[in-house]
Amino acid sequence: MQKTIYVDSILVNAEWKAQQVMIVENGTISDIVDAAKFATGNEMTANSKDLASKVNVDERIEGTVIPGYVDTQVNGGGGVMFNHAPTLESVNTIANAHARFGTTSLFPTLITDDFATISSAADAISQAIRLNHPSIMGVHFEGPHLSVAKKGVHKAAHIRSISDEELAVYTRKDIGQVIVTVAPENVSPEVIQALVSENVVVALGHSNAPYEVVQRALDAGATGFTHLFNAMSPLTSREPGMVGAALLSDAICGLIVDHQHLHKKSAELACKVKSEKGIMLVTDAMAHVGGKQDTVAFFDTEITRTSTRTGEKLTTPDGTLAGSCLDMHSALRHCVNDLGITLKSASVMASTTASCFTCTQRNIGQLVPGTAANFVVLDDKLNLKAVWQRGLNIHNND
């Protein structure tokens, strides 16, 4: 089924184009053409004031169109934590909650847990993939192969080395693209090489490793860092640590721009050093996103949402940061409004870079022929007007 959509302004291959017609076939972009050419069949220039109303299309969109957001770190949403209910129903709830905020592709994230939960999570993702769920690209296992010293809110009792059983889960071929976050002091370069050889994306994080150990993991095939600056060995005068290795490397770094996890200038520094191609925005979202609860159970404790001078944050009773209540659209707005980043660059970090990190750029993360017709519509104040997924308008804020 073909659908034609007129757009005022659209980001195509990281370039702005005005007055375009997107041609969608069965949820996939088949072409994006100049509206004047589409209307006349040649290169004649049409009156810009009349073109939007005169071009014969199925849909007309007023506003700015950018790719739908891609989030590689989503622990929960809609009142549900993936760890607590690793089921297809939970996957649907989480995906729907985040879609309201423009996330059209995501990787449900399982934090450190026991093997039974890991296995159940993989089964849930397998079901979603088999059903061709439009939002689910794969799964992110953030742990349990981390450093106790940098565990954050991860349960120390579950942190461990990789077993053969766990390797078998991570290399399953029915669960989409797999991301595994590991601490390089807990996982050898040989294991990283083995994972990468099976097309698993390996990220480094929750680690107290020195620079040299981190570098060996990068040499073994790790290609990313999980929430840069947070829960990792810092950059100091005589020890670059994981932060230094991340900033110096070509690896892609996840960044939580909620103004709780990072000082604004730290986030700005990372974006300047790494550029839009080296930073992907992530939420590290918990059940609170798209949910009404302020307090949610979390293993043997709870996570509570509170308001601060710089926004909302999530903490455990002892004050430890516990993920975020950030959505991807808010992350993009923070980048533009507070960090001085252009909308184009922020959009790349919110979609394209993540798709490159996860090797899914042929399908998502950009608006070019052959990719899914996943996009968001913004007004001139960066308010989210609408969300489209596979050529269908799934959410409106008008």
mmCIF file of C-alpha atoms in Angstrom:
data_model
loop_
_atom_site.group_PDB
_atom_site.id
_atom_site.type_symbol
_atom_site.label_atom_id
_atom_site.label_comp_id
_atom_site.label_asym_id
_atom_site.label_seq_id
_atom_site.Cartn_x
_atom_site.Cartn_y
_atom_site.Cartn_z
ATOM 1 C CA MET A 1 0.000 0.000 0.000
ATOM 2 C CA GLN A 2 1.388 3.394 -1.033
ATOM 3 C CA LYS A 3 0.993 6.633 0.885
ATOM 4 C CA THR A 4 2.250 10.095 -0.078
ATOM 5 C CA ILE A 5 3.006 12.657 2.634
ATOM 6 C CA TYR A 6 3.820 16.334 2.102
ATOM 7 C CA VAL A 7 6.167 17.850 4.696
ATOM 8 C CA ASP A 8 7.180 21.469 5.234
ATOM 9 C CA SER A 9 10.708 20.677 6.417
ATOM 10 C CA ILE A 10 12.493 17.355 6.825
ATOM 11 C CA LEU A 11 15.934 16.139 7.871
ATOM 12 C CA VAL A 12 17.274 13.842 5.131
ATOM 13 C CA ASN A 13 20.804 12.452 5.416
ATOM 14 C CA ALA A 14 21.515 15.067 8.099
ATOM 15 C CA GLU A 15 20.519 17.864 5.700
ATOM 16 C CA TRP A 16 17.434 20.053 5.890
ATOM 17 C CA LYS A 17 15.117 19.979 2.908
ATOM 18 C CA ALA A 18 12.015 22.118 2.479
ATOM 19 C CA GLN A 19 8.727 21.214 0.794
ATOM 20 C CA GLN A 20 9.235 17.525 0.193
ATOM 21 C CA VAL A 21 6.965 14.578 -0.522
ATOM 22 C CA MET A 22 7.707 11.322 1.255
ATOM 23 C CA ILE A 23 6.500 8.261 -0.620
ATOM 24 C CA VAL A 24 5.831 5.325 1.692
ATOM 25 C CA GLU A 25 5.299 1.728 0.578
ATOM 26 C CA ASN A 26 4.058 -0.701 3.229
ATOM 27 C CA GLY A 27 5.622 1.305 6.040
ATOM 28 C CA THR A 28 8.977 1.830 4.307
ATOM 29 C CA ILE A 29 10.206 5.005 2.612
ATOM 30 C CA SER A 30 10.550 4.394 -1.112
ATOM 31 C CA ASP A 31 11.504 7.957 -2.015
ATOM 32 C CA ILE A 32 11.651 11.554 -0.809
ATOM 33 C CA VAL A 33 11.244 14.056 -3.635
ATOM 34 C CA ASP A 34 10.930 17.783 -4.100
ATOM 35 C CA ALA A 35 7.262 18.698 -3.876
ATOM 36 C CA ALA A 36 7.409 20.943 -6.951
ATOM 37 C CA LYS A 37 8.810 18.081 -9.008
ATOM 38 C CA PHE A 38 6.223 15.709 -7.572
ATOM 39 C CA ALA A 39 3.420 18.135 -8.430
ATOM 40 C CA THR A 40 4.538 18.949 -11.972
ATOM 41 C CA GLY A 41 6.595 15.940 -12.995
ATOM 42 C CA ASN A 42 9.593 18.144 -13.780
ATOM 43 C CA GLU A 43 11.971 20.593 -12.128
ATOM 44 C CA MET A 44 9.702 23.642 -12.419
ATOM 45 C CA THR A 45 9.618 25.863 -9.370
ATOM 46 C CA ALA A 46 6.168 26.202 -7.865
ATOM 47 C CA ASN A 47 4.903 29.094 -5.759
ATOM 48 C CA SER A 48 5.927 28.094 -2.241
ATOM 49 C CA LYS A 49 2.783 29.595 -0.748
ATOM 50 C CA ASP A 50 0.522 27.532 -2.987
ATOM 51 C CA LEU A 51 2.505 24.326 -3.245
ATOM 52 C CA ALA A 52 1.480 22.813 0.087
ATOM 53 C CA SER A 53 -2.199 23.064 -0.759
ATOM 54 C CA LYS A 54 -1.980 22.222 -4.458
ATOM 55 C CA VAL A 55 0.252 19.162 -4.419
ATOM 56 C CA ASN A 56 -1.887 16.019 -4.621
ATOM 57 C CA VAL A 57 -0.906 13.847 -1.632
ATOM 58 C CA ASP A 58 -2.597 11.624 0.933
ATOM 59 C CA GLU A 59 -1.330 13.529 3.998
ATOM 60 C CA ARG A 60 -0.007 17.010 4.724
ATOM 61 C CA ILE A 61 2.270 17.720 7.681
ATOM 62 C CA GLU A 62 2.942 21.215 8.963
ATOM 63 C CA GLY A 63 6.098 21.478 11.027
ATOM 64 C CA THR A 64 9.571 20.009 11.124
ATOM 65 C CA VAL A 65 10.071 16.295 10.528
ATOM 66 C CA ILE A 66 13.043 14.426 12.002
ATOM 67 C CA PRO A 67 13.719 10.692 12.411
ATOM 68 C CA GLY A 68 11.910 8.838 15.171
ATOM 69 C CA TYR A 69 14.083 8.428 18.238
ATOM 70 C CA VAL A 70 16.141 5.294 18.853
ATOM 71 C CA ASP A 71 16.810 4.442 22.511
ATOM 72 C CA THR A 72 19.293 1.705 23.370
ATOM 73 C CA GLN A 73 18.756 1.810 27.139
ATOM 74 C CA VAL A 74 15.161 1.407 28.316
ATOM 75 C CA ASN A 75 14.698 -0.358 31.646
ATOM 76 C CA GLY A 76 10.987 0.312 31.872
ATOM 77 C CA GLY A 77 8.024 2.524 31.129
ATOM 78 C CA GLY A 78 4.297 2.804 31.613
ATOM 79 C CA GLY A 79 4.605 1.662 35.221
ATOM 80 C CA VAL A 80 6.472 -1.527 34.279
ATOM 81 C CA MET A 81 10.069 -2.607 34.902
ATOM 82 C CA PHE A 82 11.394 -5.169 32.408
ATOM 83 C CA ASN A 83 13.269 -6.982 35.191
ATOM 84 C CA HIS A 84 10.166 -7.437 37.288
ATOM 85 C CA ALA A 85 7.989 -8.679 34.431
ATOM 86 C CA PRO A 86 10.104 -9.998 31.540
ATOM 87 C CA THR A 87 7.113 -10.812 29.338
ATOM 88 C CA LEU A 88 5.743 -9.855 25.935
ATOM 89 C CA GLU A 89 2.985 -7.881 27.656
ATOM 90 C CA SER A 90 5.587 -5.796 29.490
ATOM 91 C CA VAL A 91 7.520 -5.230 26.272
ATOM 92 C CA ASN A 92 4.339 -3.890 24.667
ATOM 93 C CA THR A 93 3.606 -1.624 27.639
ATOM 94 C CA ILE A 94 7.135 -0.215 27.704
ATOM 95 C CA ALA A 95 7.206 0.375 23.949
ATOM 96 C CA ASN A 96 3.816 2.099 23.952
ATOM 97 C CA ALA A 97 4.805 4.353 26.849
ATOM 98 C CA HIS A 98 7.936 5.558 25.080
ATOM 99 C CA ALA A 99 6.268 5.895 21.676
ATOM 100 C CA ARG A 100 4.190 8.744 23.127
ATOM 101 C CA PHE A 101 7.444 10.700 23.446
ATOM 102 C CA GLY A 102 8.748 9.946 19.954
ATOM 103 C CA THR A 103 10.741 6.769 20.543
ATOM 104 C CA THR A 104 9.864 4.577 17.576
ATOM 105 C CA SER A 105 12.682 2.043 18.050
ATOM 106 C CA LEU A 106 14.117 0.740 21.306
ATOM 107 C CA PHE A 107 16.057 -1.974 23.049
ATOM 108 C CA PRO A 108 14.336 -3.163 26.236
ATOM 109 C CA THR A 109 17.087 -3.285 28.828
ATOM 110 C CA LEU A 110 17.520 -5.910 31.505
ATOM 111 C CA ILE A 111 19.770 -4.834 34.333
ATOM 112 C CA THR A 112 21.744 -7.242 36.526
ATOM 113 C CA ASP A 113 19.588 -10.200 37.558
ATOM 114 C CA ASP A 114 19.602 -13.981 37.899
ATOM 115 C CA PHE A 115 19.863 -16.354 34.953
ATOM 116 C CA ALA A 116 16.194 -17.310 34.998
ATOM 117 C CA THR A 117 15.206 -13.669 34.475
ATOM 118 C CA ILE A 118 17.773 -13.257 31.692
ATOM 119 C CA SER A 119 16.342 -16.293 29.928
ATOM 120 C CA SER A 120 12.748 -15.092 30.342
ATOM 121 C CA ALA A 121 13.662 -11.660 29.001
ATOM 122 C CA ALA A 122 15.225 -13.225 25.917
ATOM 123 C CA ASP A 123 12.091 -15.302 25.355
ATOM 124 C CA ALA A 124 9.899 -12.192 25.595
ATOM 125 C CA ILE A 125 12.032 -10.362 23.052
ATOM 126 C CA SER A 126 11.961 -13.402 20.774
ATOM 127 C CA GLN A 127 8.168 -13.296 20.810
ATOM 128 C CA ALA A 128 8.177 -9.579 19.987
ATOM 129 C CA ILE A 129 10.596 -10.095 17.097
ATOM 130 C CA ARG A 130 8.556 -13.009 15.777
ATOM 131 C CA LEU A 131 5.434 -10.824 15.846
ATOM 132 C CA ASN A 132 7.331 -8.090 13.973
ATOM 133 C CA HIS A 133 6.806 -5.563 16.771
ATOM 134 C CA PRO A 134 7.440 -2.170 15.139
ATOM 135 C CA SER A 135 9.418 -0.749 18.080
ATOM 136 C CA ILE A 136 11.553 -3.686 19.191
ATOM 137 C CA MET A 137 14.971 -3.943 17.561
ATOM 138 C CA GLY A 138 16.535 -6.344 20.037
ATOM 139 C CA VAL A 139 17.572 -6.379 23.677
ATOM 140 C CA HIS A 140 20.203 -4.813 25.922
ATOM 141 C CA PHE A 141 21.652 -6.856 28.775
ATOM 142 C CA GLU A 142 23.210 -4.274 31.102
ATOM 143 C CA GLY A 143 25.020 -6.674 33.378
ATOM 144 C CA PRO A 144 25.379 -8.858 35.334
ATOM 145 C CA HIS A 145 29.063 -8.929 34.322
ATOM 146 C CA LEU A 146 29.989 -5.633 35.944
ATOM 147 C CA SER A 147 32.205 -4.206 38.682
ATOM 148 C CA VAL A 148 30.855 -4.279 42.221
ATOM 149 C CA ALA A 149 32.802 -1.077 42.889
ATOM 150 C CA LYS A 150 30.768 0.733 40.207
ATOM 151 C CA LYS A 151 27.501 -1.160 40.493
ATOM 152 C CA GLY A 152 25.241 1.850 41.064
ATOM 153 C CA VAL A 153 21.801 0.415 41.867
ATOM 154 C CA HIS A 154 22.618 -3.005 40.411
ATOM 155 C CA LYS A 155 22.396 -5.765 43.009
ATOM 156 C CA ALA A 156 25.881 -6.856 44.064
ATOM 157 C CA ALA A 157 24.646 -10.375 44.835
ATOM 158 C CA HIS A 158 23.878 -10.933 41.145
ATOM 159 C CA ILE A 159 27.127 -9.539 39.714
ATOM 160 C CA ARG A 160 29.235 -12.374 38.299
ATOM 161 C CA SER A 161 31.430 -13.593 35.460
ATOM 162 C CA ILE A 162 29.879 -14.839 32.228
ATOM 163 C CA SER A 163 28.792 -18.465 32.172
ATOM 164 C CA ASP A 164 28.406 -20.694 29.125
ATOM 165 C CA GLU A 165 24.635 -20.579 29.658
ATOM 166 C CA GLU A 166 24.649 -16.798 29.503
ATOM 167 C CA LEU A 167 26.852 -16.762 26.412
ATOM 168 C CA ALA A 168 24.312 -19.052 24.761
ATOM 169 C CA VAL A 169 21.519 -16.567 25.520
ATOM 170 C CA TYR A 170 23.468 -13.548 24.279
ATOM 171 C CA THR A 171 24.228 -15.257 20.977
ATOM 172 C CA ARG A 172 20.675 -16.383 20.240
ATOM 173 C CA LYS A 173 19.643 -15.526 16.690
ATOM 174 C CA ASP A 174 15.947 -15.023 17.412
ATOM 175 C CA ILE A 175 16.149 -11.962 19.676
ATOM 176 C CA GLY A 176 17.176 -9.257 17.221
ATOM 177 C CA GLN A 177 20.303 -7.211 17.772
ATOM 178 C CA VAL A 178 21.858 -7.907 21.164
ATOM 179 C CA ILE A 179 23.776 -5.337 23.216
ATOM 180 C CA VAL A 180 25.718 -6.495 26.268
ATOM 181 C CA THR A 181 27.275 -4.049 28.734
ATOM 182 C CA VAL A 182 30.292 -5.482 30.556
ATOM 183 C CA ALA A 183 33.057 -4.276 32.850
ATOM 184 C CA PRO A 184 36.373 -5.158 31.185
ATOM 185 C CA GLU A 185 37.928 -6.184 34.516
ATOM 186 C CA ASN A 186 35.216 -8.852 34.777
ATOM 187 C CA VAL A 187 35.167 -10.030 31.150
ATOM 188 C CA SER A 188 38.304 -11.004 29.251
ATOM 189 C CA PRO A 189 39.236 -9.731 25.775
ATOM 190 C CA GLU A 190 38.807 -13.304 24.541
ATOM 191 C CA VAL A 191 35.171 -13.380 25.682
ATOM 192 C CA ILE A 192 34.556 -9.973 24.109
ATOM 193 C CA GLN A 193 36.015 -11.267 20.849
ATOM 194 C CA ALA A 194 33.752 -14.313 21.037
ATOM 195 C CA LEU A 195 30.671 -12.147 21.547
ATOM 196 C CA VAL A 196 31.582 -9.788 18.725
ATOM 197 C CA SER A 197 32.192 -12.732 16.392
ATOM 198 C CA GLU A 198 28.535 -13.654 16.960
ATOM 199 C CA ASN A 199 27.415 -10.105 16.039
ATOM 200 C CA VAL A 200 26.766 -9.076 19.632
ATOM 201 C CA VAL A 201 27.375 -5.360 20.249
ATOM 202 C CA VAL A 202 29.610 -5.016 23.304
ATOM 203 C CA ALA A 203 29.512 -1.837 25.386
ATOM 204 C CA LEU A 204 31.695 -1.039 28.385
ATOM 205 C CA GLY A 205 30.349 0.375 31.620
ATOM 206 C CA HIS A 206 29.818 0.029 35.359
ATOM 207 C CA SER A 207 33.572 -0.377 35.578
ATOM 208 C CA ASN A 208 36.481 0.744 37.708
ATOM 209 C CA ALA A 209 39.055 -0.430 35.168
ATOM 210 C CA PRO A 210 42.189 1.596 34.391
ATOM 211 C CA TYR A 211 42.792 2.980 30.913
ATOM 212 C CA GLU A 212 44.967 0.098 29.707
ATOM 213 C CA VAL A 213 42.370 -2.531 30.608
ATOM 214 C CA VAL A 214 39.656 -0.532 28.863
ATOM 215 C CA GLN A 215 41.838 -0.177 25.789
ATOM 216 C CA ARG A 216 42.354 -3.933 25.584
ATOM 217 C CA ALA A 217 38.576 -4.377 25.593
ATOM 218 C CA LEU A 218 38.252 -1.867 22.761
ATOM 219 C CA ASP A 219 40.961 -3.665 20.822
ATOM 220 C CA ALA A 220 38.999 -6.888 21.320
ATOM 221 C CA GLY A 221 35.955 -5.393 19.616
ATOM 222 C CA ALA A 222 33.918 -3.398 22.136
ATOM 223 C CA THR A 223 32.377 -0.452 20.283
ATOM 224 C CA GLY A 224 30.518 1.586 22.875
ATOM 225 C CA PHE A 225 30.261 2.957 26.393
ATOM 226 C CA THR A 226 27.180 2.830 28.581
ATOM 227 C CA HIS A 227 26.120 6.204 30.073
ATOM 228 C CA LEU A 228 29.400 8.103 29.736
ATOM 229 C CA PHE A 229 30.772 9.529 33.031
ATOM 230 C CA ASN A 230 28.310 7.593 35.183
ATOM 231 C CA ALA A 231 29.454 4.464 37.050
ATOM 232 C CA MET A 232 32.904 4.360 35.473
ATOM 233 C CA SER A 233 36.489 5.130 36.454
ATOM 234 C CA PRO A 234 37.003 8.886 36.051
ATOM 235 C CA LEU A 235 39.552 10.911 34.119
ATOM 236 C CA THR A 236 42.256 12.163 36.488
ATOM 237 C CA SER A 237 45.659 13.776 36.055
ATOM 238 C CA ARG A 238 47.621 10.525 36.139
ATOM 239 C CA GLU A 239 44.970 7.947 35.215
ATOM 240 C CA PRO A 240 42.702 8.516 32.196
ATOM 241 C CA GLY A 241 40.323 5.785 33.360
ATOM 242 C CA MET A 242 37.321 4.648 31.384
ATOM 243 C CA VAL A 243 36.156 8.221 30.846
ATOM 244 C CA GLY A 244 39.459 9.137 29.220
ATOM 245 C CA ALA A 245 39.435 6.015 27.073
ATOM 246 C CA ALA A 246 35.886 6.750 25.959
ATOM 247 C CA LEU A 247 36.646 10.338 24.989
ATOM 248 C CA LEU A 248 39.798 9.367 23.090
ATOM 249 C CA SER A 249 38.325 6.398 21.254
ATOM 250 C CA ASP A 250 36.134 6.143 18.177
ATOM 251 C CA ALA A 251 33.566 4.191 20.204
ATOM 252 C CA ILE A 252 30.037 5.549 20.547
ATOM 253 C CA CYS A 253 29.038 6.800 23.986
ATOM 254 C CA GLY A 254 25.574 6.809 25.487
ATOM 255 C CA LEU A 255 24.739 10.061 27.278
ATOM 256 C CA ILE A 256 21.906 10.702 29.756
ATOM 257 C CA VAL A 257 21.037 14.383 29.303
ATOM 258 C CA ASP A 258 18.511 14.764 32.109
ATOM 259 C CA HIS A 259 20.544 17.344 34.094
ATOM 260 C CA GLN A 260 20.641 14.875 37.002
ATOM 261 C CA HIS A 261 23.253 12.384 35.847
ATOM 262 C CA LEU A 262 25.571 15.028 34.409
ATOM 263 C CA HIS A 263 26.501 18.653 34.874
ATOM 264 C CA LYS A 264 25.467 20.540 31.763
ATOM 265 C CA LYS A 265 29.076 21.418 30.997
ATOM 266 C CA SER A 266 30.133 17.775 31.245
ATOM 267 C CA ALA A 267 27.485 16.884 28.683
ATOM 268 C CA GLU A 268 28.533 19.803 26.501
ATOM 269 C CA LEU A 269 32.180 18.730 26.723
ATOM 270 C CA ALA A 270 31.328 15.182 25.665
ATOM 271 C CA CYS A 271 29.353 16.396 22.674
ATOM 272 C CA LYS A 272 32.152 18.714 21.556
ATOM 273 C CA VAL A 273 34.853 16.069 21.906
ATOM 274 C CA LYS A 274 32.923 13.179 20.377
ATOM 275 C CA SER A 275 30.687 15.087 17.902
ATOM 276 C CA GLU A 276 27.198 14.022 16.886
ATOM 277 C CA LYS A 277 28.542 10.800 15.387
ATOM 278 C CA GLY A 278 30.111 9.704 18.661
ATOM 279 C CA ILE A 279 27.291 10.449 21.096
ATOM 280 C CA MET A 280 23.916 8.732 21.272
ATOM 281 C CA LEU A 281 21.248 10.054 23.575
ATOM 282 C CA VAL A 282 19.788 7.446 25.924
ATOM 283 C CA THR A 283 17.205 7.651 28.674
ATOM 284 C CA ASP A 284 18.133 4.842 31.081
ATOM 285 C CA ALA A 285 14.397 5.092 31.724
ATOM 286 C CA MET A 286 12.634 3.337 34.560
ATOM 287 C CA ALA A 287 8.953 2.442 34.954
ATOM 288 C CA HIS A 288 8.109 6.071 35.764
ATOM 289 C CA VAL A 289 8.273 7.241 32.129
ATOM 290 C CA GLY A 290 4.718 7.300 30.854
ATOM 291 C CA GLY A 291 3.499 6.064 34.228
ATOM 292 C CA LYS A 292 1.685 7.814 37.057
ATOM 293 C CA GLN A 293 3.522 6.221 39.972
ATOM 294 C CA ASP A 294 6.053 8.293 41.872
ATOM 295 C CA THR A 295 7.363 5.281 43.788
ATOM 296 C CA VAL A 296 8.059 1.903 42.174
ATOM 297 C CA ALA A 297 9.323 -1.307 43.770
ATOM 298 C CA PHE A 298 12.844 -2.289 42.757
ATOM 299 C CA PHE A 299 14.158 -5.656 43.983
ATOM 300 C CA ASP A 300 14.326 -5.286 47.793
ATOM 301 C CA THR A 301 14.069 -1.490 47.764
ATOM 302 C CA GLU A 302 12.110 1.177 45.903
ATOM 303 C CA ILE A 303 12.722 4.019 43.493
ATOM 304 C CA THR A 304 11.050 7.386 44.044
ATOM 305 C CA ARG A 305 10.582 10.341 41.711
ATOM 306 C CA THR A 306 11.246 13.766 43.206
ATOM 307 C CA SER A 307 11.454 17.275 41.792
ATOM 308 C CA THR A 308 14.682 19.269 41.946
ATOM 309 C CA ARG A 309 15.854 22.656 40.757
ATOM 310 C CA THR A 310 17.101 21.069 37.532
ATOM 311 C CA GLY A 311 14.167 18.726 36.945
ATOM 312 C CA GLU A 312 12.895 15.360 38.120
ATOM 313 C CA LYS A 313 15.160 12.592 39.355
ATOM 314 C CA LEU A 314 14.857 9.017 40.579
ATOM 315 C CA THR A 315 16.595 7.779 43.707
ATOM 316 C CA THR A 316 16.566 4.904 46.148
ATOM 317 C CA PRO A 317 15.979 5.697 49.855
ATOM 318 C CA ASP A 318 19.722 6.171 50.431
ATOM 319 C CA GLY A 319 19.890 8.840 47.714
ATOM 320 C CA THR A 320 21.520 6.732 44.985
ATOM 321 C CA LEU A 321 20.527 7.753 41.461
ATOM 322 C CA ALA A 322 18.435 4.932 40.004
ATOM 323 C CA GLY A 323 17.991 5.339 36.283
ATOM 324 C CA SER A 324 15.890 8.237 35.080
ATOM 325 C CA CYS A 325 12.390 9.437 34.328
ATOM 326 C CA LEU A 326 13.718 11.000 31.119
ATOM 327 C CA ASP A 327 12.086 10.530 27.730
ATOM 328 C CA MET A 328 13.957 10.914 24.450
ATOM 329 C CA HIS A 329 12.128 14.033 23.322
ATOM 330 C CA SER A 330 13.055 15.806 26.550
ATOM 331 C CA ALA A 331 16.665 14.719 26.046
ATOM 332 C CA LEU A 332 16.662 16.289 22.584
ATOM 333 C CA ARG A 333 15.131 19.512 23.904
ATOM 334 C CA HIS A 334 17.713 19.696 26.705
ATOM 335 C CA CYS A 335 20.487 19.419 24.119
ATOM 336 C CA VAL A 336 19.111 22.221 21.982
ATOM 337 C CA ASN A 337 17.818 24.565 24.676
ATOM 338 C CA ASP A 338 20.449 24.072 27.379
ATOM 339 C CA LEU A 339 23.613 22.835 25.660
ATOM 340 C CA GLY A 340 23.458 25.015 22.557
ATOM 341 C CA ILE A 341 23.452 22.055 20.178
ATOM 342 C CA THR A 342 21.721 22.476 16.827
ATOM 343 C CA LEU A 343 18.498 20.601 16.193
ATOM 344 C CA LYS A 344 20.187 18.750 13.356
ATOM 345 C CA SER A 345 23.002 17.477 15.580
ATOM 346 C CA ALA A 346 20.640 16.660 18.436
ATOM 347 C CA SER A 347 18.454 14.696 16.040
ATOM 348 C CA VAL A 348 21.429 12.700 14.800
ATOM 349 C CA MET A 349 22.369 11.880 18.404
ATOM 350 C CA ALA A 350 18.779 10.884 19.187
ATOM 351 C CA SER A 351 18.413 8.509 16.279
ATOM 352 C CA THR A 352 21.098 8.029 13.634
ATOM 353 C CA THR A 353 24.071 7.459 15.927
ATOM 354 C CA ALA A 354 22.222 4.800 17.910
ATOM 355 C CA SER A 355 21.223 3.018 14.720
ATOM 356 C CA CYS A 356 24.862 3.021 13.593
ATOM 357 C CA PHE A 357 25.959 1.681 16.990
ATOM 358 C CA THR A 358 23.482 -1.182 16.743
ATOM 359 C CA CYS A 359 24.078 -1.875 13.031
ATOM 360 C CA THR A 360 20.426 -1.121 12.243
ATOM 361 C CA GLN A 361 20.955 2.035 10.170
ATOM 362 C CA ARG A 362 19.659 0.366 7.018
ATOM 363 C CA ASN A 363 16.262 0.050 8.673
ATOM 364 C CA ILE A 364 15.873 2.838 11.238
ATOM 365 C CA GLY A 365 17.417 6.046 12.550
ATOM 366 C CA GLN A 366 17.361 8.100 9.380
ATOM 367 C CA LEU A 367 14.863 9.171 6.751
ATOM 368 C CA VAL A 368 16.132 7.832 3.432
ATOM 369 C CA PRO A 369 14.744 5.375 0.887
ATOM 370 C CA GLY A 370 14.725 1.868 2.312
ATOM 371 C CA THR A 371 14.296 2.805 5.965
ATOM 372 C CA ALA A 372 11.143 2.601 8.050
ATOM 373 C CA ALA A 373 8.876 5.649 7.847
ATOM 374 C CA ASN A 374 9.446 6.430 11.528
ATOM 375 C CA PHE A 375 9.467 10.128 12.328
ATOM 376 C CA VAL A 376 8.358 12.823 14.717
ATOM 377 C CA VAL A 377 6.845 16.205 13.936
ATOM 378 C CA LEU A 378 7.964 19.294 15.853
ATOM 379 C CA ASP A 379 6.628 22.823 15.942
ATOM 380 C CA ASP A 380 8.857 25.897 15.878
ATOM 381 C CA LYS A 381 9.276 25.744 19.674
ATOM 382 C CA LEU A 382 10.391 22.095 19.577
ATOM 383 C CA ASN A 383 7.127 20.842 21.012
ATOM 384 C CA LEU A 384 6.295 17.299 19.935
ATOM 385 C CA LYS A 385 3.243 17.503 17.666
ATOM 386 C CA ALA A 386 2.975 13.960 16.323
ATOM 387 C CA VAL A 387 4.669 10.573 16.118
ATOM 388 C CA TRP A 388 4.625 8.376 13.020
ATOM 389 C CA GLN A 389 5.720 4.754 12.904
ATOM 390 C CA ARG A 390 5.976 2.708 9.720
ATOM 391 C CA GLY A 391 3.967 5.322 7.887
ATOM 392 C CA LEU A 392 1.134 5.462 10.420
ATOM 393 C CA ASN A 393 0.295 8.383 12.692
ATOM 394 C CA ILE A 394 0.344 6.681 16.103
ATOM 395 C CA HIS A 395 0.238 9.709 18.412
ATOM 396 C CA ASN A 396 -0.861 13.345 18.260
ATOM 397 C CA ASN A 397 -0.438 16.162 20.755
ATOM 398 C CA ASP A 398 -2.593 18.669 18.881
#
